[in-house]
Amino acid sequence: MGEHMRAVVQRVREASVEVDGAVTGRIGRGLLVLLGVSRTDTEADAEYLVAKVADLRIFNDASGKMNLSLKETGGGMLVISQFTLYGDTRRGRRPSFDGAAPPERARHLYEYFLEQARKLGLSPESGVFQAHMHVSLTNEGPVTLICESKVIDRTVS
């Protein structure tokens, strides 16, 4: 069974990431995206997922309804590479990360995701790939969603 590129998306009032005491990315209102890349992901998965995240209608309109996307609000995007999204906890107490992409593949698709976000007119901020990071955020709502790159077939045969 193939995995899916995975993103945990949080609507934030603000978010930042520090590496070795220096801020490498900071946004105000917008989305914090924790991005996990699996062994089977491709550039097409990144393209699909970044477009999905950018178009999610999870920001309030003038009447207070979640009706606007990140592209429509001009909010920020902070993208953090997060291989632990593929931690398999079904056996024992130590997670297995066998489903995560190897570092060189994950780095390429993480950077490709950022590049695609820029092509959509966003200005993504980022952490440092494979670094030990401190991520701070104020989740607004709270609104937290899990998005995956492949459509799940829910039809019953």
Tab-separated table of C-alpha atoms in Angstrom:
chain	number	residue	atom	x	y	z
A	1	MET	CA	0.000	0.000	0.000
A	2	GLY	CA	1.475	3.354	-1.051
A	3	GLU	CA	1.691	6.273	1.307
A	4	HIS	CA	0.600	9.814	0.626
A	5	MET	CA	2.467	13.076	1.017
A	6	ARG	CA	1.021	14.349	4.256
A	7	ALA	CA	0.541	17.820	5.712
A	8	VAL	CA	-0.761	18.878	9.093
A	9	VAL	CA	-2.141	22.359	8.458
A	10	GLN	CA	-2.806	24.757	11.313
A	11	ARG	CA	-4.491	28.133	10.938
A	12	VAL	CA	-2.345	30.465	13.008
A	13	ARG	CA	-2.370	34.010	14.328
A	14	GLU	CA	1.427	33.804	14.237
A	15	ALA	CA	4.134	31.165	13.949
A	16	SER	CA	7.906	31.049	13.910
A	17	VAL	CA	10.773	28.584	13.777
A	18	GLU	CA	14.221	28.857	15.362
A	19	VAL	CA	17.393	26.921	14.630
A	20	ASP	CA	20.330	27.364	17.044
A	21	GLY	CA	18.654	30.423	18.580
A	22	ALA	CA	18.163	32.213	15.228
A	23	VAL	CA	14.721	32.700	13.663
A	24	THR	CA	14.716	31.142	10.173
A	25	GLY	CA	11.037	31.717	9.435
A	26	ARG	CA	8.244	33.853	10.877
A	27	ILE	CA	4.693	34.628	9.752
A	28	GLY	CA	1.703	36.516	11.082
A	29	ARG	CA	-1.795	35.300	10.192
A	30	GLY	CA	-1.694	32.340	7.883
A	31	LEU	CA	-0.907	28.637	7.833
A	32	LEU	CA	1.716	26.530	9.546
A	33	VAL	CA	2.296	23.453	7.375
A	34	LEU	CA	4.081	20.429	8.839
A	35	LEU	CA	5.057	18.490	5.707
A	36	GLY	CA	5.804	14.767	5.647
A	37	VAL	CA	7.211	13.066	2.546
A	38	SER	CA	6.793	9.321	2.049
A	39	ARG	CA	8.976	6.907	0.097
A	40	THR	CA	6.515	6.791	-2.814
A	41	ASP	CA	5.872	10.533	-3.260
A	42	THR	CA	6.621	12.389	-6.490
A	43	GLU	CA	6.665	15.996	-7.674
A	44	ALA	CA	3.034	15.514	-8.752
A	45	ASP	CA	2.139	14.801	-5.104
A	46	ALA	CA	3.807	18.054	-4.025
A	47	GLU	CA	2.011	20.036	-6.750
A	48	TYR	CA	-1.364	18.596	-5.755
A	49	LEU	CA	-0.826	19.135	-2.034
A	50	VAL	CA	0.460	22.706	-2.212
A	51	ALA	CA	-2.500	23.691	-4.426
A	52	LYS	CA	-4.903	21.981	-2.007
A	53	VAL	CA	-3.427	23.778	1.014
A	54	ALA	CA	-3.371	27.164	-0.744
A	55	ASP	CA	-7.045	26.808	-1.751
A	56	LEU	CA	-8.477	25.460	1.547
A	57	ARG	CA	-11.346	27.744	2.537
A	58	ILE	CA	-10.552	27.978	6.246
A	59	PHE	CA	-10.258	31.728	6.853
A	60	ASN	CA	-13.236	33.798	7.945
A	61	ASP	CA	-14.987	36.130	5.542
A	62	ALA	CA	-16.664	39.409	6.561
A	63	SER	CA	-19.619	37.512	8.042
A	64	GLY	CA	-17.411	35.211	10.145
A	65	LYS	CA	-17.848	32.097	7.969
A	66	MET	CA	-14.844	29.945	7.002
A	67	ASN	CA	-15.037	30.841	3.343
A	68	LEU	CA	-11.664	32.285	2.252
A	69	SER	CA	-8.405	30.613	1.221
A	70	LEU	CA	-4.820	31.535	1.983
A	71	LYS	CA	-4.461	32.830	-1.585
A	72	GLU	CA	-7.506	35.082	-1.098
A	73	THR	CA	-6.418	36.454	2.285
A	74	GLY	CA	-2.763	36.989	1.390
A	75	GLY	CA	-1.751	35.274	4.631
A	76	GLY	CA	1.646	33.802	5.359
A	77	MET	CA	2.790	30.198	5.052
A	78	LEU	CA	5.435	28.586	7.235
A	79	VAL	CA	6.481	25.123	6.013
A	80	ILE	CA	8.375	22.742	8.306
A	81	SER	CA	9.749	19.387	7.156
A	82	GLN	CA	8.321	16.748	9.497
A	83	PHE	CA	9.380	13.153	8.830
A	84	THR	CA	7.777	12.099	12.135
A	85	LEU	CA	4.366	12.343	10.406
A	86	TYR	CA	5.289	8.875	9.128
A	87	GLY	CA	5.928	7.462	12.586
A	88	ASP	CA	4.166	4.098	12.679
A	89	THR	CA	3.118	3.429	16.281
A	90	ARG	CA	1.123	0.241	15.692
A	91	ARG	CA	3.832	-2.045	17.123
A	92	GLY	CA	5.655	-1.591	20.381
A	93	ARG	CA	6.467	1.765	21.906
A	94	ARG	CA	9.195	2.995	19.568
A	95	PRO	CA	7.804	4.503	16.338
A	96	SER	CA	9.063	3.088	13.053
A	97	PHE	CA	9.863	5.626	10.358
A	98	ASP	CA	10.213	3.126	7.500
A	99	GLY	CA	7.461	4.883	5.520
A	100	ALA	CA	9.320	8.216	5.449
A	101	ALA	CA	11.326	9.136	2.372
A	102	PRO	CA	15.114	8.965	2.634
A	103	PRO	CA	16.608	12.401	3.438
A	104	GLU	CA	17.830	13.292	-0.075
A	105	ARG	CA	14.418	12.502	-1.625
A	106	ALA	CA	12.526	14.259	1.176
A	107	ARG	CA	14.729	17.383	0.852
A	108	HIS	CA	14.083	17.568	-2.913
A	109	LEU	CA	10.297	17.303	-2.504
A	110	TYR	CA	10.247	19.721	0.466
A	111	GLU	CA	12.124	22.306	-1.603
A	112	TYR	CA	9.898	21.547	-4.606
A	113	PHE	CA	6.811	22.143	-2.401
A	114	LEU	CA	8.225	25.577	-1.434
A	115	GLU	CA	8.973	26.365	-5.096
A	116	GLN	CA	5.416	25.430	-6.119
A	117	ALA	CA	4.011	27.639	-3.340
A	118	ARG	CA	6.008	30.559	-4.755
A	119	LYS	CA	4.607	29.815	-8.240
A	120	LEU	CA	1.106	30.168	-6.739
A	121	GLY	CA	2.004	33.676	-5.571
A	122	LEU	CA	2.687	32.758	-1.949
A	123	SER	CA	5.863	33.681	-0.067
A	124	PRO	CA	6.543	30.636	2.091
A	125	GLU	CA	8.865	30.850	5.066
A	126	SER	CA	10.678	27.688	6.129
A	127	GLY	CA	12.713	25.898	8.702
A	128	VAL	CA	16.070	24.229	8.021
A	129	PHE	CA	15.866	20.724	6.602
A	130	GLN	CA	17.054	18.051	9.083
A	131	ALA	CA	17.919	20.642	11.744
A	132	HIS	CA	16.716	20.505	15.344
A	133	MET	CA	14.046	23.219	15.330
A	134	HIS	CA	11.888	25.015	17.876
A	135	VAL	CA	8.493	25.816	16.368
A	136	SER	CA	6.182	28.298	18.094
A	137	LEU	CA	2.624	29.003	17.049
A	138	THR	CA	-0.663	30.437	18.160
A	139	ASN	CA	-3.344	28.247	16.591
A	140	GLU	CA	-6.383	30.357	15.705
A	141	GLY	CA	-9.723	28.645	16.199
A	142	PRO	CA	-8.193	26.174	16.800
A	143	VAL	CA	-8.226	24.953	13.216
A	144	THR	CA	-6.048	21.930	12.416
A	145	LEU	CA	-6.468	19.739	9.333
A	146	ILE	CA	-4.666	16.732	7.897
A	147	CYS	CA	-4.285	16.805	4.113
A	148	GLU	CA	-2.892	14.073	1.895
A	149	SER	CA	-1.783	14.136	-1.713
A	150	LYS	CA	-3.725	11.188	-3.045
A	151	VAL	CA	-7.478	10.994	-3.163
A	152	ILE	CA	-8.758	8.104	-1.077
A	153	ASP	CA	-11.250	5.920	-2.936
A	154	ARG	CA	-14.168	5.582	-0.531
A	155	THR	CA	-16.480	3.662	-2.858
A	156	VAL	CA	-17.783	0.375	-1.544
A	157	SER	CA	-17.550	-2.528	-3.963
